[in-house]
Amino acid sequence: MAWRYLSVVAAVVRAVSALWPLPTQLSTGTTALILASDFDIDISTITNPPEDLLNAISRTKGYIQTDQLEALVVDRGASYAQSLQNASSLSSLVLSFDSGFNGEPTSISEEAADDIENRVEGYSLTVPEDGSAATIKANSTLGLFRGLTTFGQLWYDLSNTTYTVEAPITITDSPVYPYRGFMLDTARNYFPVSDILRTLDAMSWVKMTTFHWHMVDSQSFPLEVPEFPELSAKGAYGSSLVYSTDDVQNIISYAAARGIDVLPEIDTPGHTAVIAQAYPEHVACPGATPWATYANEPPAGQLRFANADTTNFTTSLISSISSQFPGKYFSTGGDELNTECYAIDDSTQADLNATGKTLEQALDTFTQSVHSVLENSGKTPVVWEEMVLDFNLTLSNNTIVMVWISSADAAAVADKGFRLVQAPSDYFYLDCGAGGWVGANPSGNSWCDPFKTWQYAYSFDPIANMTDAQAKLVIGGEHLLWTEQSHASNLDPIVWPRAAASAELFWSGPGGDISEALPRLHDIAFRMTQRGVGAIALQPLWCALRPGVCDLTA
């Protein structure tokens, strides 16, 4: 499928026109309109509305009542007071399925977990200027939910009056790319479930589709696996720092009800030193020093993938974990494999000699075994780019590849015929620029310096230097947070609102005007703050209230 680029019919620069992501078609007027005190959302035309749609409607009404966001203009909207006194009043928003919809409605949760290419997120929204009913129409429940998200961003508060000064509003909207994600690493440092749920809320407000959950790594194994209880018992940082099976199901269902699929990642065969705490027989070079020789981060240790017992152990582990996730995608990682670790591991060398295989051939056997478990259960494997670019492995053509080392690698991945997700460190790594974290290195910097500003991320072109055939294989992209220097206390300001940049980039398409986008990004950041997310300031408030005045060329 080729992802289409739609033009914006009318992009209003005023700070009060602050939708994020920007709809693909938008027109606005200049008439004031207020919400009636008895405003309600009407779904009477929808037979058997799904429960999560009803809950989404309730949340939308709650946000409209409690956001109480003042317009980001110098007088915070005071100059609109006279026009609001004479404004018409909107009392109803009507949700309905469009003419292309057939059959019984399915839930937001079901549609969010469908095959990526099959998800239908488009909607149309109208807000008349005369107070007659506003409408949202879509051909899917997920599309109605996306429309509700947009509707909730239209309104501002002045002295307890909820209003817009841009009626009539007409929107026709759908995403350019179906995959729009955020990755969180919960292994370097643990994040309470409440922080993950809050993050999912913020993701839904900018129409993200995928929570890429990097669950475990060499440092800790905070995931309860009932069939392998020793992994978290011995591998977590503490008994209270574990995601139980109930926690996992809570996160999955919470995400799904907000239009978000959970992509779990169990990185193999590298980044697995912690498994030695419970199953030392399966790990090569555990704790080897100097760690920098045998691993990209301490501690060293990787699965002995040349060993048949380790392969069987890993396939059983992946099978057990993947069964907890109803989604159709599962990442087995595959990045930063350190061959020096295996060179000093007598067990691996003995296995290679006994089978007559090279290390690469053994890795191929291991990967095929692990992926077959996923594919036999109807899941699509996801891997990091090294599995395609650094090794000659037999991967299903359906495999999805995460491009992370450099944006320049995307064309090479696409050239091999694989669908890919743009997650390049040179644009989308949120941890870059924080300085070095390893000890005894006072002048150290982060390996991926400099800090990746929202403006730089927003400037990314996901199909740069690609042929048309290669570009068709790009299914979207994501921001990522590796958490060597992050935990619950600084999660929100590191992620938000920067990660919203890729949410719009992959919804609306690249090439957006940064100067036009900044007032809208200020707005969604302030709205996030009103809703309990600690988004960081992008500029002094003086600048936020005066769009364009603080641009470099102003």
Coordinates of C-alpha atoms in Angstrom, one line a residue:
M1 CA 0.0 0.0 0.0
A2 CA 1.3 3.5 -0.8
W3 CA 0.7 6.0 1.9
R4 CA -0.8 9.2 0.5
Y5 CA 0.1 12.7 1.3
L6 CA -2.9 15.0 1.7
S7 CA -2.7 18.8 1.6
V8 CA -4.1 21.1 4.3
V9 CA -7.0 23.1 2.9
A10 CA -6.5 25.9 5.4
A11 CA -4.0 26.0 8.1
V12 CA -4.8 28.8 10.5
V13 CA -1.8 30.3 12.2
R14 CA -3.7 31.9 15.1
A15 CA -2.8 30.3 18.5
V16 CA -6.4 29.4 19.1
S17 CA -6.3 27.0 16.1
A18 CA -4.1 24.4 17.8
L19 CA -5.0 20.9 16.7
W20 CA -2.3 18.3 17.0
P21 CA -1.7 16.4 14.8
L22 CA -2.8 18.7 12.1
P23 CA -5.7 17.3 10.2
T24 CA -5.1 16.5 6.6
Q25 CA -8.0 18.7 5.5
L26 CA -9.2 21.6 7.7
S27 CA -11.2 24.7 7.2
T28 CA -12.2 27.2 9.9
G29 CA -14.2 30.4 10.2
T30 CA -14.2 33.4 12.5
T31 CA -17.5 33.0 14.4
A32 CA -17.6 32.6 18.2
L33 CA -19.5 29.5 19.5
I34 CA -19.9 28.4 23.1
L35 CA -20.7 25.0 24.6
A36 CA -24.0 24.7 26.3
S37 CA -24.1 23.8 30.0
D38 CA -26.1 20.7 29.0
F39 CA -23.8 19.8 26.1
D40 CA -23.9 16.0 25.4
I41 CA -22.6 13.5 22.9
D42 CA -25.4 11.6 21.0
I43 CA -24.8 8.1 19.8
S44 CA -28.4 7.1 19.3
T45 CA -27.8 6.1 15.7
I46 CA -25.2 3.5 16.7
T47 CA -26.6 0.1 17.5
N48 CA -24.9 -1.7 20.3
P49 CA -22.1 0.8 20.8
P50 CA -18.9 -0.8 22.2
E51 CA -18.2 -0.2 25.9
D52 CA -14.8 1.4 25.2
L53 CA -16.5 3.9 22.8
L54 CA -18.9 4.8 25.6
N55 CA -15.9 5.2 27.9
A56 CA -14.1 7.3 25.4
I57 CA -17.2 9.6 25.1
S58 CA -17.2 10.0 28.9
R59 CA -13.5 10.9 28.9
T60 CA -14.0 13.4 26.2
K61 CA -16.8 15.2 28.1
G62 CA -14.6 15.1 31.2
Y63 CA -11.6 16.7 29.4
I64 CA -13.8 19.4 27.9
Q65 CA -15.1 20.2 31.4
T66 CA -11.8 20.1 33.2
D67 CA -9.2 21.3 30.7
Q68 CA -10.1 24.9 31.4
L69 CA -7.3 25.9 29.0
E70 CA -7.0 29.6 28.4
A71 CA -6.2 30.6 24.8
L72 CA -2.5 31.1 24.2
V73 CA -2.8 34.8 23.2
V74 CA -1.5 37.8 25.1
D75 CA -4.8 38.6 26.9
R76 CA -5.6 34.9 27.3
G77 CA -8.8 35.4 25.4
A78 CA -10.2 38.4 27.2
S79 CA -10.8 40.2 24.0
Y80 CA -13.3 37.5 22.9
A81 CA -15.6 38.3 25.8
Q82 CA -18.0 40.5 23.9
S83 CA -18.4 38.1 21.0
L84 CA -19.0 35.2 23.4
Q85 CA -21.9 37.1 24.9
N86 CA -23.7 37.0 21.6
A87 CA -22.5 33.6 20.5
S88 CA -24.7 30.7 19.6
S89 CA -24.6 27.7 21.9
L90 CA -23.7 24.1 20.9
S91 CA -25.6 21.5 22.8
S92 CA -24.9 18.3 20.9
L93 CA -22.3 16.3 19.1
V94 CA -23.7 13.5 17.1
L95 CA -21.6 10.4 16.4
S96 CA -22.5 8.1 13.5
F97 CA -21.1 5.6 11.1
D98 CA -20.6 6.8 7.5
S99 CA -22.1 5.2 4.5
G100 CA -19.1 3.0 4.0
F101 CA -19.7 1.1 7.3
N102 CA -21.5 -2.2 7.3
G103 CA -22.3 -4.7 10.0
E104 CA -22.1 -4.6 13.8
P105 CA -19.6 -2.1 15.4
T106 CA -16.4 -3.6 16.8
S107 CA -14.6 -2.1 19.8
I108 CA -11.8 0.4 19.7
S109 CA -9.6 -2.2 21.3
E110 CA -10.2 -4.8 18.6
E111 CA -9.6 -2.4 15.8
A112 CA -6.4 -1.0 17.4
A113 CA -4.9 -4.5 17.5
D114 CA -5.8 -5.4 13.9
D115 CA -3.1 -5.8 11.2
I116 CA -1.4 -2.4 10.7
E117 CA -2.5 -2.0 7.1
N118 CA -6.1 -2.9 8.0
R119 CA -6.7 -0.2 10.6
V120 CA -9.2 2.4 9.6
E121 CA -8.7 5.7 11.5
G122 CA -10.2 8.3 9.2
Y123 CA -13.1 10.5 10.2
S124 CA -14.9 13.7 9.3
L125 CA -15.9 16.4 11.8
T126 CA -18.2 19.4 11.4
V127 CA -19.0 22.2 13.9
P128 CA -21.6 24.6 12.5
E129 CA -21.6 28.2 13.5
D130 CA -25.3 28.5 14.3
G131 CA -25.4 26.1 17.3
S132 CA -26.9 23.2 15.3
A133 CA -25.5 19.8 16.1
A134 CA -21.8 19.1 15.5
T135 CA -21.1 15.7 13.9
I136 CA -18.4 13.1 13.7
K137 CA -18.7 10.4 11.1
A138 CA -16.4 7.5 10.4
N139 CA -16.3 4.0 8.9
S140 CA -14.9 2.5 12.1
T141 CA -15.1 2.8 15.8
L142 CA -11.5 3.7 15.9
G143 CA -12.2 6.5 13.5
L144 CA -14.9 7.8 15.7
F145 CA -12.4 7.8 18.6
R146 CA -9.8 9.8 16.6
G147 CA -12.6 12.3 15.8
L148 CA -13.4 12.6 19.5
T149 CA -9.8 13.3 20.2
T150 CA -9.8 16.1 17.7
F151 CA -13.1 17.5 19.1
G152 CA -11.6 17.7 22.5
Q153 CA -8.8 20.0 21.3
L154 CA -11.1 22.7 19.8
W155 CA -12.2 24.3 23.0
Y156 CA -10.8 27.0 25.4
D157 CA -12.0 28.5 28.6
L158 CA -12.8 32.1 29.6
S159 CA -14.4 32.8 32.9
N160 CA -15.9 29.3 33.0
T161 CA -17.2 29.6 29.5
T162 CA -16.1 26.9 27.1
Y163 CA -15.7 28.3 23.6
T164 CA -14.2 28.5 20.1
V165 CA -13.9 31.6 17.9
E166 CA -13.3 29.6 14.7
A167 CA -16.7 28.2 13.8
P168 CA -17.7 26.9 11.4
I169 CA -15.1 24.1 11.5
T170 CA -14.9 21.3 8.8
I171 CA -12.4 18.5 9.0
T172 CA -11.7 15.5 6.9
D173 CA -8.8 13.5 8.4
S174 CA -6.9 10.3 8.1
P175 CA -3.3 9.3 8.7
V176 CA -0.5 9.2 6.1
Y177 CA 1.3 6.3 8.0
P178 CA -0.4 3.6 10.1
Y179 CA 2.4 3.1 12.6
R180 CA 3.0 6.0 15.0
G181 CA 4.7 4.9 18.2
F182 CA 6.7 5.5 21.3
M183 CA 9.2 3.1 22.8
L184 CA 9.9 2.9 26.6
D185 CA 12.7 0.9 28.1
T186 CA 11.6 -0.4 31.5
A187 CA 14.7 -2.5 32.2
R188 CA 17.5 0.1 32.8
N189 CA 15.1 1.7 35.3
Y190 CA 11.7 0.6 36.5
F191 CA 8.6 2.6 35.8
P192 CA 5.5 2.1 37.9
V193 CA 2.3 1.1 36.1
S194 CA 0.7 4.4 36.8
D195 CA 3.4 6.2 34.8
I196 CA 2.9 3.9 31.9
L197 CA -0.8 4.4 31.9
R198 CA -0.3 8.2 32.0
T199 CA 2.0 7.9 29.1
L200 CA -0.6 5.9 27.2
D201 CA -3.1 8.7 27.8
A202 CA -0.7 11.3 26.4
M203 CA 0.0 9.1 23.4
S204 CA -3.7 8.8 22.6
W205 CA -4.1 12.6 22.7
V206 CA -1.8 12.9 19.7
K207 CA -3.2 9.8 18.0
M208 CA -0.3 7.4 18.4
T209 CA -1.0 3.8 17.6
T210 CA 1.8 1.7 19.1
F211 CA 3.4 1.4 22.6
H212 CA 6.7 -0.4 21.9
W213 CA 7.5 -1.9 25.3
H214 CA 11.2 -2.8 25.7
M215 CA 10.4 -4.9 28.7
V216 CA 13.7 -6.5 29.8
D217 CA 17.4 -6.1 29.2
S218 CA 20.8 -7.1 30.6
Q219 CA 20.3 -5.0 33.7
S220 CA 17.0 -6.4 34.9
F221 CA 14.1 -8.7 34.1
P222 CA 11.0 -7.0 35.7
L223 CA 8.5 -9.2 33.9
E224 CA 6.6 -12.0 35.6
V225 CA 6.5 -15.1 33.4
P226 CA 4.4 -17.8 35.2
E227 CA 6.2 -20.6 33.4
F228 CA 9.6 -19.1 34.3
P229 CA 9.1 -17.5 37.8
E230 CA 12.8 -17.4 38.6
L231 CA 13.5 -14.9 35.9
S232 CA 11.8 -12.0 37.7
A233 CA 12.4 -13.5 41.2
K234 CA 16.1 -13.3 40.6
G235 CA 16.4 -10.8 37.8
A236 CA 14.2 -7.8 38.9
Y237 CA 15.6 -5.0 41.0
G238 CA 13.2 -6.0 43.8
S239 CA 10.1 -7.9 44.4
S240 CA 8.0 -4.7 44.2
L241 CA 9.6 -3.7 40.9
V242 CA 8.0 -6.4 38.8
Y243 CA 5.2 -6.2 36.2
S244 CA 2.8 -9.0 37.2
T245 CA 0.6 -10.8 34.7
D246 CA -2.3 -8.6 36.0
D247 CA -0.2 -5.5 35.5
V248 CA 0.5 -6.5 31.9
Q249 CA -3.1 -7.2 31.1
N250 CA -4.1 -3.9 32.7
I251 CA -1.6 -2.0 30.5
I252 CA -2.7 -3.9 27.4
S253 CA -6.4 -3.2 27.9
Y254 CA -5.8 0.4 28.9
A255 CA -3.8 1.0 25.8
A256 CA -6.2 -0.8 23.5
A257 CA -9.2 1.2 24.7
R258 CA -7.2 4.3 23.7
G259 CA -6.5 3.1 20.2
I260 CA -3.0 1.8 21.0
D261 CA -1.5 -1.6 20.3
V262 CA 1.2 -2.9 22.6
L263 CA 4.3 -4.2 20.8
P264 CA 6.3 -6.2 23.4
E265 CA 10.0 -6.7 22.9
I266 CA 12.2 -9.4 24.5
D267 CA 15.6 -8.6 23.1
T268 CA 17.6 -11.7 22.1
P269 CA 20.2 -13.1 21.8
G270 CA 22.1 -10.0 23.1
H271 CA 21.1 -7.9 26.0
T272 CA 20.3 -10.9 28.1
A273 CA 23.0 -11.0 30.8
V274 CA 20.3 -10.9 33.6
I275 CA 19.0 -14.4 32.5
A276 CA 22.2 -15.8 34.0
Q277 CA 20.8 -15.0 37.5
A278 CA 18.2 -17.7 37.1
Y279 CA 19.6 -19.9 34.2
P280 CA 23.4 -19.5 34.0
E281 CA 23.7 -22.5 31.7
H282 CA 22.2 -20.4 28.9
V283 CA 24.3 -17.3 29.0
A284 CA 27.8 -16.8 27.5
C285 CA 30.4 -14.5 29.1
P286 CA 28.2 -13.5 32.0
G287 CA 29.7 -10.5 33.8
A288 CA 32.9 -10.6 31.7
T289 CA 35.3 -7.7 32.1
P290 CA 36.3 -5.2 30.8
W291 CA 32.6 -5.0 29.9
A292 CA 33.3 -2.6 27.0
T293 CA 35.0 -5.5 25.2
Y294 CA 32.1 -7.9 25.5
A295 CA 29.0 -5.7 25.5
N296 CA 27.7 -2.2 24.6
E297 CA 26.7 -1.7 28.2
P298 CA 27.4 -3.5 31.5
P299 CA 26.9 -6.2 32.4
A300 CA 28.2 -8.5 29.6
G301 CA 26.3 -11.6 28.8
Q302 CA 24.4 -13.0 25.8
L303 CA 22.4 -16.2 25.1
R304 CA 24.3 -19.2 23.9
F305 CA 22.3 -19.4 20.8
A306 CA 24.6 -22.1 19.2
N307 CA 23.3 -24.5 21.9
A308 CA 20.2 -26.5 21.2
D309 CA 19.0 -26.4 24.8
T310 CA 19.3 -22.6 24.9
T311 CA 17.4 -22.4 21.6
N312 CA 14.6 -24.5 23.1
F313 CA 14.6 -22.5 26.3
T314 CA 14.3 -19.3 24.3
T315 CA 11.5 -20.5 22.1
S316 CA 9.6 -21.6 25.2
L317 CA 10.2 -18.3 26.9
I318 CA 9.1 -16.3 23.9
S319 CA 6.0 -18.5 23.5
S320 CA 5.1 -18.0 27.1
I321 CA 5.5 -14.2 27.0
S322 CA 3.9 -13.7 23.6
S323 CA 0.8 -15.6 24.7
Q324 CA 0.1 -12.8 27.2
F325 CA -0.2 -10.3 24.3
P326 CA -3.2 -10.4 22.0
G327 CA -1.6 -8.1 19.4
K328 CA -0.2 -9.4 16.1
Y329 CA 3.3 -8.1 16.5
F330 CA 6.2 -9.2 18.7
S331 CA 9.8 -8.0 18.7
T332 CA 12.7 -10.4 19.3
G333 CA 15.2 -7.5 19.2
G334 CA 18.5 -8.7 17.7
D335 CA 20.6 -5.5 18.1
E336 CA 24.2 -5.0 19.3
L337 CA 25.3 -8.7 19.2
N338 CA 28.9 -8.8 20.5
T339 CA 30.9 -11.6 18.8
E340 CA 33.8 -11.3 21.3
C341 CA 31.6 -12.7 24.0
Y342 CA 31.3 -15.9 22.1
A343 CA 34.9 -16.0 21.2
I344 CA 35.8 -16.5 24.9
D345 CA 32.9 -18.8 25.7
D346 CA 34.1 -22.4 25.7
S347 CA 30.6 -23.8 25.6
T348 CA 29.7 -21.8 22.4
Q349 CA 32.9 -22.8 20.7
A350 CA 32.3 -26.5 21.6
D351 CA 28.8 -26.3 20.2
L352 CA 30.0 -24.7 17.0
N353 CA 32.7 -27.3 16.5
A354 CA 30.3 -30.1 17.2
T355 CA 27.7 -28.9 14.6
G356 CA 30.2 -27.6 12.1
K357 CA 28.3 -24.3 11.9
T358 CA 29.6 -20.8 11.8
L359 CA 28.4 -18.3 14.4
E360 CA 26.2 -16.7 11.7
Q361 CA 24.7 -20.1 10.7
A362 CA 24.0 -20.9 14.4
L363 CA 22.3 -17.5 14.7
D364 CA 20.2 -18.2 11.7
T365 CA 19.0 -21.5 13.2
F366 CA 18.2 -19.8 16.5
T367 CA 16.3 -17.0 14.9
Q368 CA 14.3 -19.3 12.6
S369 CA 13.3 -21.4 15.7
V370 CA 12.2 -18.4 17.8
H371 CA 10.4 -16.7 14.9
S372 CA 8.6 -19.9 14.0
V373 CA 6.9 -19.9 17.4
L374 CA 5.6 -16.4 16.8
E375 CA 4.5 -17.1 13.2
N376 CA 2.7 -20.3 14.2
S377 CA 0.7 -18.4 16.7
G378 CA -0.3 -15.8 14.1
K379 CA 2.2 -13.1 15.1
T380 CA 4.6 -11.1 12.9
P381 CA 8.2 -10.9 14.1
V382 CA 9.8 -7.5 14.5
V383 CA 13.6 -7.1 14.7
W384 CA 16.3 -4.3 14.9
E385 CA 18.1 -3.5 11.7
E386 CA 21.2 -5.6 12.4
M387 CA 19.3 -8.8 11.8
V388 CA 18.9 -7.7 8.2
L389 CA 22.0 -5.6 7.5
D390 CA 24.8 -7.3 9.5
F391 CA 23.9 -11.0 9.2
N392 CA 22.7 -13.2 6.4
L393 CA 19.6 -14.7 8.1
T394 CA 16.5 -16.4 6.8
L395 CA 13.7 -14.1 7.8
S396 CA 10.0 -14.2 6.8
N397 CA 9.2 -11.6 4.2
N398 CA 6.5 -10.4 6.6
T399 CA 9.1 -9.4 9.2
I400 CA 9.1 -5.8 10.2
V401 CA 12.5 -4.1 10.7
M402 CA 13.2 -1.2 13.1
V403 CA 15.8 1.2 11.7
W404 CA 17.7 2.7 14.6
I405 CA 21.4 3.2 14.1
S406 CA 21.1 5.8 11.4
S407 CA 18.4 7.2 9.2
A408 CA 20.8 6.5 6.3
D409 CA 20.2 2.8 6.8
A410 CA 16.5 2.8 5.9
A411 CA 17.0 2.5 2.2
A412 CA 19.2 -0.5 2.6
V413 CA 16.6 -2.2 4.7
A414 CA 13.9 -1.4 2.2
D415 CA 16.1 -2.6 -0.6
K416 CA 15.9 -6.1 0.9
G417 CA 12.2 -6.0 0.7
F418 CA 11.2 -5.6 4.3
R419 CA 8.6 -3.3 5.8
L420 CA 10.3 -0.9 8.2
V421 CA 9.6 1.5 11.0
Q422 CA 11.7 4.7 11.2
A423 CA 13.2 4.9 14.6
P424 CA 16.6 6.5 13.8
S425 CA 18.8 7.6 16.7
D426 CA 19.9 10.7 14.8
Y427 CA 16.3 12.0 14.9
F428 CA 14.1 10.2 17.5
Y429 CA 16.2 9.2 20.5
L430 CA 14.9 11.2 23.4
D431 CA 17.9 10.3 25.7
C432 CA 20.5 11.8 23.5
G433 CA 22.4 14.9 24.7
A434 CA 22.2 14.2 28.5
G435 CA 25.9 13.6 28.9
G436 CA 27.7 10.4 29.6
W437 CA 26.3 8.1 32.2
V438 CA 29.2 5.6 32.7
G439 CA 31.4 6.3 35.7
A440 CA 35.1 7.4 35.7
N441 CA 34.5 9.5 32.6
P442 CA 34.1 13.1 33.5
S443 CA 34.3 14.5 30.0
G444 CA 32.0 11.8 28.5
N445 CA 29.0 12.6 26.3
S446 CA 26.1 10.5 25.3
W447 CA 27.0 8.4 22.2
C448 CA 24.2 10.0 20.2
D449 CA 24.8 13.7 20.9
P450 CA 23.4 16.2 20.4
F451 CA 20.0 16.6 22.1
K452 CA 17.2 15.9 19.6
T453 CA 14.9 18.9 19.6
W454 CA 11.3 18.6 18.5
Q455 CA 12.1 20.9 15.6
Y456 CA 14.8 18.6 14.4
A457 CA 12.6 15.5 14.7
Y458 CA 9.8 17.4 13.0
S459 CA 12.1 18.0 10.0
F460 CA 12.6 14.3 9.3
D461 CA 11.8 13.0 5.9
P462 CA 10.9 9.3 6.3
I463 CA 11.4 8.5 2.6
A464 CA 14.5 10.6 1.9
N465 CA 16.8 9.1 -0.7
M466 CA 14.4 6.3 -1.4
T467 CA 12.9 5.0 -4.7
D468 CA 9.1 4.9 -4.9
A469 CA 9.2 1.1 -4.4
Q470 CA 11.4 1.5 -1.2
A471 CA 9.2 4.3 0.1
K472 CA 6.1 2.1 0.0
L473 CA 7.7 -0.2 2.6
V474 CA 7.9 2.6 5.3
I475 CA 4.9 2.0 7.6
G476 CA 5.7 4.8 10.0
G477 CA 8.0 5.7 12.9
E478 CA 8.4 6.3 16.6
H479 CA 10.2 8.2 19.3
L480 CA 12.2 6.2 21.7
L481 CA 13.4 6.6 25.3
W482 CA 16.3 4.5 26.6
T483 CA 16.3 5.0 30.3
E484 CA 19.9 4.9 31.6
Q485 CA 19.2 8.4 33.0
S486 CA 15.5 8.3 33.3
H487 CA 12.8 7.0 35.7
A488 CA 9.4 8.1 37.0
S489 CA 10.6 11.5 38.2
N490 CA 11.6 12.8 34.8
L491 CA 9.6 10.7 32.4
D492 CA 7.1 13.3 31.4
P493 CA 9.4 16.2 30.6
I494 CA 11.8 14.1 28.6
V495 CA 9.1 12.6 26.5
W496 CA 6.5 15.4 26.2
P497 CA 5.9 17.3 24.1
R498 CA 8.9 16.3 22.0
A499 CA 7.5 12.9 21.1
A500 CA 4.4 14.6 19.7
A501 CA 6.6 15.8 16.8
S502 CA 6.7 12.3 15.3
A503 CA 3.1 11.7 16.1
E504 CA 2.2 14.6 13.7
L505 CA 5.0 13.8 11.2
F506 CA 3.6 10.3 10.6
W507 CA -0.1 11.3 10.8
S508 CA 0.0 14.4 8.6
G509 CA 3.1 13.7 6.6
P510 CA 6.5 15.3 6.4
G511 CA 7.3 18.8 5.2
G512 CA 5.4 20.7 7.8
D513 CA 6.1 24.4 8.6
I514 CA 8.0 24.5 11.9
S515 CA 7.0 28.1 12.6
E516 CA 3.3 27.3 12.0
A517 CA 3.6 24.1 14.1
L518 CA 5.2 25.7 17.2
P519 CA 2.0 27.5 18.5
R520 CA 0.1 24.3 18.1
L521 CA 2.7 22.3 19.9
H522 CA 2.7 24.8 22.7
D523 CA -1.1 24.3 22.9
I524 CA -1.0 20.5 23.1
A525 CA 1.7 20.8 25.8
F526 CA -0.3 23.2 27.9
R527 CA -3.4 20.9 27.4
M528 CA -1.3 17.9 28.5
T529 CA -0.3 19.8 31.6
Q530 CA -3.9 20.6 32.4
R531 CA -4.6 16.9 32.1
G532 CA -1.9 15.9 34.6
V533 CA 1.1 15.2 32.3
G534 CA 4.3 17.1 33.2
A535 CA 5.1 18.4 29.7
I536 CA 8.2 20.6 29.6
A537 CA 8.1 24.2 28.5
L538 CA 9.3 24.8 24.9
Q539 CA 9.9 28.5 25.3
P540 CA 9.3 31.3 27.8
L541 CA 5.6 31.9 28.2
W542 CA 6.1 35.4 26.7
C543 CA 7.0 33.7 23.4
A544 CA 4.2 31.1 23.7
L545 CA 1.7 33.9 23.9
R546 CA 3.2 35.7 20.8
P547 CA 3.5 33.2 17.9
G548 CA 6.5 34.0 15.7
V549 CA 7.9 36.8 17.7
C550 CA 10.7 34.5 19.1
D551 CA 11.6 32.9 15.8
L552 CA 15.3 33.4 14.9
T553 CA 14.4 35.5 11.9
A554 CA 11.8 37.7 13.7

